[in-house]
């Protein structure tokens, strides 16, 4: 599986950027989202606490005033 943070423009809802965060690890991402790793198979909205963790773990920066962020799981 591939784990991607996708940013959607709040106005147009268009995809602005996709960032692969697979290196963070499925276990850690599942724990962050609050689902068992075997059920981490969907798209999940990223709240402030999620974004803070991803900033620390993956060095991502977020512009929450302009974009909505989701963790999306893609098949390899």
Short mmCIF file of C-alpha atoms in Angstrom, two decimals:
data_model
loop_
_atom_site.label_atom_id
_atom_site.label_comp_id
_atom_site.label_asym_id
_atom_site.label_seq_id
_atom_site.Cartn_x
_atom_site.Cartn_y
_atom_site.Cartn_z
CA UNK A 1 0.00 0.00 0.00
CA UNK A 2 1.00 3.59 -0.59
CA UNK A 3 0.06 6.32 1.91
CA UNK A 4 -0.40 9.82 0.52
CA UNK A 5 -1.32 13.18 2.06
CA UNK A 6 -3.54 14.97 -0.45
CA UNK A 7 -4.35 18.67 -0.23
CA UNK A 8 -7.62 19.95 -1.69
CA UNK A 9 -8.25 23.62 -2.37
CA UNK A 10 -11.03 24.78 -0.01
CA UNK A 11 -12.71 26.83 -2.76
CA UNK A 12 -12.39 24.75 -5.92
CA UNK A 13 -11.93 21.36 -4.18
CA UNK A 14 -9.27 20.57 -6.78
CA UNK A 15 -6.27 18.48 -5.79
CA UNK A 16 -3.40 20.85 -5.18
CA UNK A 17 -0.65 18.50 -4.04
CA UNK A 18 0.04 14.85 -3.17
CA UNK A 19 2.86 13.82 -0.85
CA UNK A 20 3.89 10.20 -0.30
CA UNK A 21 4.24 9.53 3.44
CA UNK A 22 4.67 5.76 3.18
CA UNK A 23 8.06 6.03 4.88
CA UNK A 24 6.26 6.99 8.11
CA UNK A 25 4.96 3.42 8.22
CA UNK A 26 1.53 1.83 8.13
CA UNK A 27 1.52 1.00 11.85
CA UNK A 28 2.28 4.57 12.89
CA UNK A 29 -0.25 6.04 10.46
CA UNK A 30 -2.97 3.62 11.58
CA UNK A 31 -2.33 4.53 15.22
CA UNK A 32 -2.48 8.23 14.35
CA UNK A 33 -5.81 7.84 12.56
CA UNK A 34 -7.16 5.48 15.21
CA UNK A 35 -7.87 2.37 13.17
CA UNK A 36 -6.28 -1.09 13.15
CA UNK A 37 -3.56 -1.28 10.49
CA UNK A 38 -5.50 -3.91 8.52
CA UNK A 39 -8.42 -1.45 8.25
CA UNK A 40 -6.31 1.49 7.07
CA UNK A 41 -7.71 1.33 3.53
CA UNK A 42 -9.69 4.53 2.93
CA UNK A 43 -9.33 8.32 2.92
CA UNK A 44 -9.16 10.10 6.29
CA UNK A 45 -9.50 13.82 7.00
CA UNK A 46 -6.45 15.20 8.78
CA UNK A 47 -7.26 17.31 11.82
CA UNK A 48 -4.80 19.63 13.55
CA UNK A 49 -3.37 16.86 15.78
CA UNK A 50 -2.81 14.62 12.75
CA UNK A 51 -1.08 17.43 10.84
CA UNK A 52 1.15 18.21 13.83
CA UNK A 53 2.32 14.59 13.99
CA UNK A 54 2.99 14.48 10.25
CA UNK A 55 4.95 17.71 10.51
CA UNK A 56 7.17 16.07 13.13
CA UNK A 57 7.45 12.69 11.42
CA UNK A 58 7.68 13.69 7.75
CA UNK A 59 8.59 17.38 7.78
CA UNK A 60 5.36 18.39 6.06
CA UNK A 61 3.98 21.91 6.25
CA UNK A 62 0.29 22.69 6.08
CA UNK A 63 -1.79 25.72 5.09
CA UNK A 64 -5.04 24.73 6.79
CA UNK A 65 -6.64 28.09 6.01
CA UNK A 66 -6.44 27.39 2.26
CA UNK A 67 -6.55 23.59 1.96
CA UNK A 68 -8.29 20.54 3.37
CA UNK A 69 -5.95 17.61 3.95
CA UNK A 70 -6.59 13.89 3.79
CA UNK A 71 -4.53 10.77 4.29
CA UNK A 72 -5.40 8.54 1.35
CA UNK A 73 -4.46 4.93 0.90
CA UNK A 74 -3.62 3.70 -2.60
CA UNK A 75 -2.92 0.20 -3.84
CA UNK A 76 0.62 -0.37 -5.05
#
